[in-house]
Coordinates of N, CA and C in Angstrom, one line a residue:
L1 N 93.6 98.2 72.8 CA 92.8 99.4 72.9 C 91.4 99.2 72.3
E2 N 91.3 98.3 71.3 CA 90.0 98.1 70.7 C 89.0 97.4 71.7
E3 N 89.5 96.5 72.6 CA 88.7 95.9 73.6 C 88.2 96.9 74.6
T4 N 89.0 97.8 75.0 CA 88.7 98.8 76.0 C 87.6 99.8 75.5
T5 N 87.6 100.0 74.2 CA 86.7 101.0 73.7 C 85.2 100.5 73.8
L6 N 85.0 99.2 74.0 CA 83.7 98.7 74.0 C 83.1 98.7 75.5
K7 N 83.9 99.0 76.5 CA 83.4 99.0 77.8 C 82.6 100.2 78.2
P8 N 81.4 100.0 78.8 CA 80.6 101.1 79.3 C 81.2 101.7 80.6
V9 N 80.8 102.8 81.0 CA 81.4 103.5 82.1 C 81.5 102.6 83.3
Q10 N 80.3 102.0 83.7 CA 80.3 101.2 84.9 C 81.1 99.9 84.8
D11 N 81.6 99.5 83.7 CA 82.3 98.3 83.5 C 83.8 98.5 83.4
T12 N 84.3 99.7 83.5 CA 85.7 100.0 83.3 C 86.6 99.4 84.5
G13 N 86.0 99.2 85.6 CA 86.7 98.6 86.7 C 87.8 99.5 87.3
N14 N 88.0 99.4 88.6 CA 89.1 100.1 89.2 C 89.1 101.6 88.9
I15 N 87.9 102.3 89.0 CA 87.8 103.7 88.7 C 88.5 104.5 89.8
L16 N 89.5 105.3 89.4 CA 90.2 106.1 90.4 C 89.6 107.5 90.5
K17 N 89.1 108.0 89.4 CA 88.5 109.4 89.4 C 87.6 109.5 88.1
Q18 N 86.5 110.2 88.3 CA 85.6 110.5 87.2 C 84.9 111.8 87.4
G19 N 84.5 112.4 86.3 CA 83.8 113.6 86.4 C 83.8 114.4 85.0
Y20 N 83.0 115.5 85.0 CA 83.0 116.2 83.8 C 84.2 117.1 83.6
L21 N 84.7 117.1 82.4 CA 85.8 118.0 82.0 C 85.5 118.5 80.7
E22 N 86.1 119.7 80.3 CA 86.0 120.1 78.9 C 87.3 119.6 78.2
K23 N 87.1 118.9 77.1 CA 88.2 118.4 76.3 C 88.4 119.2 75.1
R24 N 89.6 119.6 74.8 CA 89.8 120.4 73.6 C 89.8 119.4 72.4
S25 N 89.0 119.8 71.4 CA 88.9 118.9 70.2 C 90.1 119.0 69.4
R26 N 90.4 117.9 68.7 CA 91.6 117.8 67.9 C 91.5 118.8 66.7
E27 N 90.3 118.7 66.0 CA 90.1 119.5 64.8 C 89.3 120.8 65.3
H28 N 89.9 121.9 65.0 CA 89.2 123.2 65.5 C 88.3 123.6 64.4
S29 N 87.0 123.3 64.6 CA 86.0 123.6 63.6 C 85.6 125.1 63.7
F30 N 85.3 125.7 62.5 CA 84.9 127.1 62.5 C 83.6 127.3 63.2
F31 N 82.7 126.3 63.0 CA 81.3 126.4 63.6 C 81.2 125.7 64.9
G32 N 82.0 124.6 65.2 CA 81.8 123.9 66.4 C 82.7 124.5 67.5
S33 N 82.4 124.1 68.8 CA 83.1 124.6 69.9 C 84.5 123.9 70.0
E34 N 85.5 124.7 70.4 CA 86.8 124.2 70.5 C 86.9 123.3 71.7
W35 N 86.1 123.6 72.8 CA 86.1 122.8 74.0 C 84.7 122.1 74.1
Q36 N 84.8 120.8 74.3 CA 83.5 120.0 74.4 C 83.5 119.4 75.8
K37 N 82.3 119.4 76.4 CA 82.1 118.8 77.7 C 82.1 117.3 77.5
R38 N 82.9 116.6 78.4 CA 83.0 115.2 78.3 C 83.0 114.6 79.7
W39 N 82.3 113.4 79.8 CA 82.4 112.6 81.1 C 83.7 111.8 81.0
C40 N 84.7 112.1 81.9 CA 86.0 111.5 81.9 C 86.1 110.5 83.0
V41 N 86.8 109.4 82.7 CA 87.0 108.3 83.7 C 88.5 107.9 83.7
L42 N 89.1 107.9 84.8 CA 90.5 107.5 85.0 C 90.4 106.1 85.7
S43 N 90.9 105.1 85.0 CA 91.0 103.8 85.6 C 92.5 103.5 85.9
R44 N 92.8 102.3 86.4 CA 94.2 102.0 86.7 C 95.1 101.9 85.5
S45 N 94.5 101.7 84.3 CA 95.3 101.6 83.1 C 95.0 102.5 81.9
A46 N 93.8 103.1 82.0 CA 93.4 103.9 80.8 C 92.6 105.1 81.2
F47 N 92.5 106.0 80.3 CA 91.7 107.2 80.4 C 90.6 107.1 79.4
Y48 N 89.3 107.2 79.8 CA 88.2 107.2 78.9 C 87.5 108.5 78.9
Y49 N 86.9 108.9 77.8 CA 86.0 110.0 77.7 C 84.8 109.7 76.9
Y50 N 83.7 110.2 77.5 CA 82.3 109.9 77.0 C 81.6 111.1 76.7
A51 N 80.5 111.0 75.8 CA 79.7 112.2 75.5 C 79.0 112.7 76.8
N52 N 78.6 111.8 77.6 CA 78.0 112.1 78.9 C 78.1 111.0 79.9
E53 N 77.6 111.2 81.1 CA 77.7 110.2 82.2 C 77.0 108.9 81.9
K54 N 75.9 108.9 81.0 CA 75.1 107.7 80.8 C 75.5 107.0 79.5
S55 N 76.5 107.5 78.8 CA 77.0 106.9 77.5 C 77.5 105.5 77.8
K56 N 77.2 104.6 76.9 CA 77.7 103.2 76.9 C 79.0 103.1 76.2
Q57 N 79.2 103.8 75.1 CA 80.4 103.7 74.3 C 81.3 105.0 74.5
P58 N 82.5 104.8 74.9 CA 83.4 106.0 75.0 C 83.6 106.7 73.6
K59 N 83.8 108.0 73.6 CA 84.1 108.7 72.4 C 85.6 108.5 72.1
G60 N 86.4 108.1 73.2 CA 87.8 107.9 73.0 C 88.4 107.2 74.3
T61 N 89.5 106.6 74.1 CA 90.2 106.0 75.2 C 91.7 105.9 74.9
F62 N 92.5 105.9 75.9 CA 94.0 105.7 75.6 C 94.6 105.2 76.9
S63 N 95.6 104.4 76.7 CA 96.4 103.9 77.8 C 97.1 105.0 78.5
I64 N 97.0 105.1 79.8 CA 97.6 106.2 80.5 C 99.1 106.0 80.8
E65 N 99.6 104.8 80.6 CA 101.0 104.5 80.8 C 101.9 105.3 79.9
H66 N 103.0 105.8 80.4 CA 104.0 106.6 79.8 C 103.5 108.1 79.5
Y67 N 102.3 108.4 79.9 CA 101.9 109.8 79.8 C 102.3 110.5 81.1
S68 N 102.3 111.8 81.0 CA 102.6 112.7 82.2 C 101.5 113.7 82.2
A69 N 101.1 114.2 83.4 CA 100.1 115.2 83.5 C 100.7 116.4 84.2
R70 N 100.2 117.6 83.7 CA 100.7 118.8 84.3 C 99.6 119.9 84.1
M71 N 99.7 120.9 84.9 CA 98.8 122.1 84.8 C 99.3 122.8 83.5
A72 N 98.3 123.4 82.8 CA 98.7 124.1 81.6 C 97.9 125.4 81.4
F73 N 98.3 126.4 82.1 CA 97.6 127.7 82.1 C 97.6 128.4 80.7
H74 N 98.5 128.0 79.8 CA 98.6 128.6 78.5 C 97.5 128.1 77.5
L75 N 96.7 127.1 77.9 CA 95.7 126.6 77.0 C 94.5 127.6 76.7
R76 N 94.2 128.4 77.7 CA 93.1 129.3 77.6 C 93.5 130.7 78.0
K77 N 92.9 131.7 77.4 CA 93.2 133.1 77.8 C 92.1 133.7 78.7
D78 N 91.0 132.9 78.9 CA 89.9 133.5 79.7 C 90.1 133.2 81.2
S79 N 89.0 133.4 81.9 CA 89.0 133.3 83.4 C 89.3 131.8 83.8
R80 N 89.1 130.9 82.9 CA 89.3 129.5 83.3 C 90.7 128.9 83.0
K81 N 91.6 129.8 82.7 CA 93.0 129.3 82.3 C 93.6 128.5 83.5
K82 N 93.3 128.9 84.7 CA 93.9 128.1 85.8 C 93.3 126.8 86.1
C83 N 92.3 126.5 85.3 CA 91.6 125.2 85.4 C 92.1 124.2 84.4
C84 N 93.1 124.5 83.6 CA 93.5 123.7 82.5 C 94.7 122.8 82.9
F85 N 94.6 121.6 82.3 CA 95.8 120.6 82.4 C 95.9 119.8 81.1
E86 N 97.0 119.2 81.0 CA 97.2 118.4 79.8 C 97.9 117.1 80.1
L87 N 97.7 116.1 79.3 CA 98.3 114.8 79.4 C 99.2 114.7 78.1
I88 N 100.5 114.4 78.4 CA 101.5 114.4 77.4 C 102.3 113.1 77.3
C89 N 102.6 112.6 76.1 CA 103.4 111.4 76.0 C 104.2 111.7 74.7
P90 N 105.5 111.6 74.8 CA 106.4 111.8 73.6 C 105.9 110.8 72.5
G91 N 105.7 111.4 71.3 CA 105.4 110.6 70.1 C 103.9 110.3 70.0
K92 N 103.1 110.7 71.0 CA 101.7 110.4 71.0 C 100.9 111.7 71.1
R93 N 99.6 111.7 70.9 CA 98.7 112.8 71.0 C 98.7 113.4 72.4
T94 N 98.7 114.8 72.5 CA 98.6 115.5 73.7 C 97.1 115.7 73.9
Y95 N 96.6 115.4 75.1 CA 95.2 115.6 75.5 C 95.1 116.8 76.4
E96 N 94.2 117.8 76.1 CA 94.0 119.0 76.8 C 92.6 119.1 77.4
F97 N 92.6 119.5 78.7 CA 91.3 119.5 79.4 C 91.2 120.8 80.3
T98 N 89.9 121.1 80.5 CA 89.6 122.2 81.4 C 88.7 121.6 82.5
A99 N 89.1 121.8 83.8 CA 88.2 121.3 84.9 C 87.3 122.4 85.3
P100 N 86.3 122.0 86.1 CA 85.4 123.0 86.6 C 86.0 124.1 87.5
S101 N 87.1 123.7 88.2 CA 87.8 124.7 89.1 C 89.3 124.4 89.1
P102 N 90.1 125.4 89.5 CA 91.6 125.1 89.6 C 91.9 123.9 90.6
A103 N 91.1 123.8 91.7 CA 91.4 122.8 92.6 C 91.1 121.4 92.0
E104 N 90.0 121.3 91.2 CA 89.6 120.1 90.5 C 90.7 119.7 89.5
A105 N 91.2 120.7 88.8 CA 92.2 120.4 87.8 C 93.5 119.9 88.5
E106 N 93.8 120.5 89.6 CA 95.0 120.0 90.3 C 94.8 118.6 90.9
D107 N 93.5 118.3 91.3 CA 93.2 116.9 91.7 C 93.4 115.9 90.6
W108 N 92.9 116.2 89.4 CA 93.1 115.3 88.3 C 94.6 115.1 88.0
V109 N 95.3 116.1 88.0 CA 96.8 116.0 87.8 C 97.4 115.2 88.8
D110 N 97.1 115.4 90.1 CA 97.7 114.7 91.2 C 97.3 113.2 91.1
Q111 N 96.0 112.9 90.8 CA 95.6 111.5 90.7 C 96.4 110.8 89.6
I112 N 96.5 111.5 88.5 CA 97.2 110.8 87.3 C 98.7 110.6 87.6
Q113 N 99.3 111.6 88.2 CA 100.7 111.5 88.6 C 100.9 110.4 89.6
F114 N 100.0 110.3 90.6 CA 100.1 109.3 91.6 C 100.0 107.9 90.9
L115 N 99.1 107.7 90.0 CA 98.9 106.5 89.3 C 100.1 106.1 88.4
L116 N 100.7 107.1 87.8 CA 101.8 106.9 86.9 C 103.1 106.5 87.7
K117 N 103.2 107.1 88.9 CA 104.3 106.7 89.8 C 104.1 105.3 90.3
D118 N 102.9 105.0 90.6 CA 102.5 103.6 91.0 C 102.8 102.6 89.9
L119 N 102.4 102.9 88.7 CA 102.7 102.1 87.6 C 104.2 101.9 87.3
S120 N 104.9 103.0 87.4 CA 106.4 102.9 87.1 C 107.1 102.2 88.2
S121 N 106.7 102.4 89.4 CA 107.4 101.7 90.5 C 107.1 100.2 90.6
L122 N 105.9 99.9 90.2 CA 105.5 98.5 90.3 C 105.9 97.6 89.1
T123 N 106.0 98.3 88.0 CA 106.2 97.6 86.7 C 107.5 96.8 86.7
I124 N 108.6 97.4 87.0 CA 109.9 96.8 86.9 C 110.1 95.6 87.9
P125 N 109.9 95.8 89.2 CA 110.1 94.7 90.1 C 109.1 93.6 89.9
Y126 N 107.9 94.0 89.6 CA 106.8 93.0 89.4 C 107.1 92.1 88.2
D127 N 107.5 92.7 87.1 CA 107.8 92.0 85.9 C 109.0 91.0 86.2
E128 N 110.0 91.5 86.9 CA 111.2 90.6 87.2 C 110.7 89.4 88.0
E129 N 109.9 89.6 89.0 CA 109.5 88.5 89.8 C 108.6 87.6 89.0
D130 N 107.8 88.1 88.2 CA 106.9 87.3 87.4 C 107.7 86.4 86.5
E131 N 108.7 87.0 85.9 CA 109.5 86.2 84.9 C 110.3 85.1 85.6
E132 N 110.8 85.4 86.8 CA 111.6 84.4 87.5 C 110.8 83.3 88.2
E133 N 110.0 83.7 89.1 CA 109.3 82.7 90.0 C 108.2 81.9 89.3
P134 N 107.1 82.6 88.8 CA 106.1 81.8 88.2 C 106.5 81.0 87.0
Y135 N 107.5 81.5 86.3 CA 107.9 80.8 85.1 C 108.6 79.5 85.5
N136 N 109.4 79.5 86.5 CA 110.1 78.3 87.0 C 109.1 77.4 87.6
D137 N 108.1 77.9 88.4 CA 107.1 77.1 89.0 C 106.3 76.3 87.9
V138 N 105.9 77.0 86.9 CA 105.2 76.4 85.8 C 106.0 75.3 85.1
D139 N 107.3 75.6 84.9 CA 108.1 74.6 84.3 C 108.2 73.3 85.1
S140 N 108.5 73.6 86.4 CA 108.7 72.4 87.3 C 107.4 71.7 87.5
S141 N 106.2 72.3 87.6 CA 105.0 71.6 87.8 C 104.6 70.8 86.5
D142 N 104.9 71.4 85.3 CA 104.6 70.7 84.1 C 105.4 69.5 84.0
S143 N 106.7 69.6 84.2 CA 107.6 68.5 83.9 C 107.6 67.4 85.1
V144 N 107.5 67.9 86.3 CA 107.6 66.9 87.4 C 106.3 66.4 87.8
N145 N 105.3 67.3 88.0 CA 104.0 66.8 88.6 C 103.1 66.1 87.6
T146 N 103.2 66.3 86.3 CA 102.3 65.7 85.4 C 102.4 64.2 85.4
P147 N 103.5 63.5 85.3 CA 103.6 62.1 85.4 C 103.2 61.6 86.8
S148 N 103.7 62.2 87.9 CA 103.3 61.8 89.2 C 101.9 62.0 89.5
H149 N 101.3 63.0 88.9 CA 99.8 63.3 89.1 C 99.0 62.1 88.6
N150 N 99.4 61.7 87.4 CA 98.7 60.5 86.8 C 98.9 59.3 87.6
T151 N 100.1 59.1 88.2 CA 100.4 58.0 89.0 C 99.5 58.0 90.3
T152 N 99.4 59.2 90.8 CA 98.6 59.4 92.0 C 97.2 59.1 91.8
L153 N 96.6 59.5 90.6 CA 95.2 59.1 90.3 C 95.0 57.6 90.3
N154 N 96.0 56.9 89.7 CA 95.9 55.5 89.6 C 96.0 54.8 91.0
Q155 N 96.8 55.4 91.8 CA 96.9 54.8 93.2 C 95.7 55.1 94.0
D156 N 95.0 56.2 93.7 CA 93.8 56.6 94.5 C 92.6 55.7 94.2
E157 N 92.6 55.1 93.0 CA 91.4 54.3 92.7 C 91.1 53.2 93.6
P158 N 92.0 52.3 94.0 CA 91.7 51.3 95.0 C 91.2 51.9 96.3
N159 N 91.9 53.0 96.8 CA 91.5 53.6 98.0 C 90.1 54.1 97.9
A160 N 89.6 54.6 96.8 CA 88.3 55.1 96.6 C 87.3 54.0 96.9
E161 N 87.6 52.8 96.4 CA 86.7 51.6 96.6 C 86.6 51.3 98.1
M162 N 87.7 51.4 98.8 CA 87.7 51.1 100.3 C 86.9 52.2 101.0
E163 N 87.0 53.4 100.6 CA 86.3 54.5 101.2 C 84.8 54.3 101.0
E164 N 84.3 53.7 99.9 CA 82.9 53.4 99.7 C 82.4 52.5 100.8
D165 N 83.2 51.5 101.2 CA 82.7 50.6 102.2 C 82.6 51.3 103.5
D166 N 83.5 52.3 103.8 CA 83.4 53.1 105.0 C 82.1 53.9 105.1
I167 N 81.6 54.3 103.9 CA 80.4 55.1 103.9 C 79.2 54.4 104.6
Y168 N 79.2 53.1 104.5 CA 78.0 52.4 105.0 C 78.3 51.9 106.5
E169 N 79.3 52.4 107.1 CA 79.7 52.0 108.4 C 78.6 52.5 109.4
V170 N 78.3 51.7 110.4 CA 77.3 52.1 111.4 C 77.9 53.1 112.3
L171 N 77.1 54.3 112.5 CA 77.6 55.3 113.4 C 77.3 54.9 114.8
P172 N 78.2 55.4 115.8 CA 78.0 55.0 117.2 C 76.6 55.5 117.6
G173 N 75.9 54.7 118.4 CA 74.6 55.0 119.0 C 73.5 54.6 118.0
E174 N 73.8 54.2 116.8 CA 72.7 53.7 115.9 C 72.7 52.2 115.9
Q175 N 71.5 51.6 115.7 CA 71.4 50.2 115.6 C 71.3 49.8 114.1
P176 N 72.0 48.8 113.7 CA 71.7 48.4 112.3 C 70.3 47.8 112.1
K177 N 69.7 48.2 111.0 CA 68.4 47.7 110.7 C 68.4 46.2 110.4
P178 N 67.4 45.5 110.9 CA 67.4 44.0 110.6 C 67.0 43.8 109.2
E179 N 67.5 42.8 108.6 CA 67.3 42.5 107.2 C 66.2 41.5 107.0

């Protein structure tokens, strides 16, 4: 997570959704606003939030994996209660947001849920394939190909000299220059 906190908005890669949301602050200050406007970015692996669209450093970021997203009308009592959603992960901080409209809040939730389904469906089979096939390929190429690769290089050296002679071969239709 320390590496991802240094990425500016435009460098987060694979941005799935971005836009302004109001994020509920963790500490409820007597003087400060409970809800703060933040530029939020959802990538394939993390959720970033910035002070504004032009910020280079995120105010915060967290891995989206294992979180779930849902509408959360209970977060506000005012007219914007149907614009609220939250990101929840057991044992981790819950993030609470207010979107500009109920439709926008639902779109954020849908995008996050779609991403999470994608992550969970791809993670298990992908990892199993990764562990079996590439691991074996690496083992076999390291143990089998390394000695033969060196042998091949040694065998190619005489051929390389013969190819140099071929370079100076006269092309059809050209006359050799008199010496």
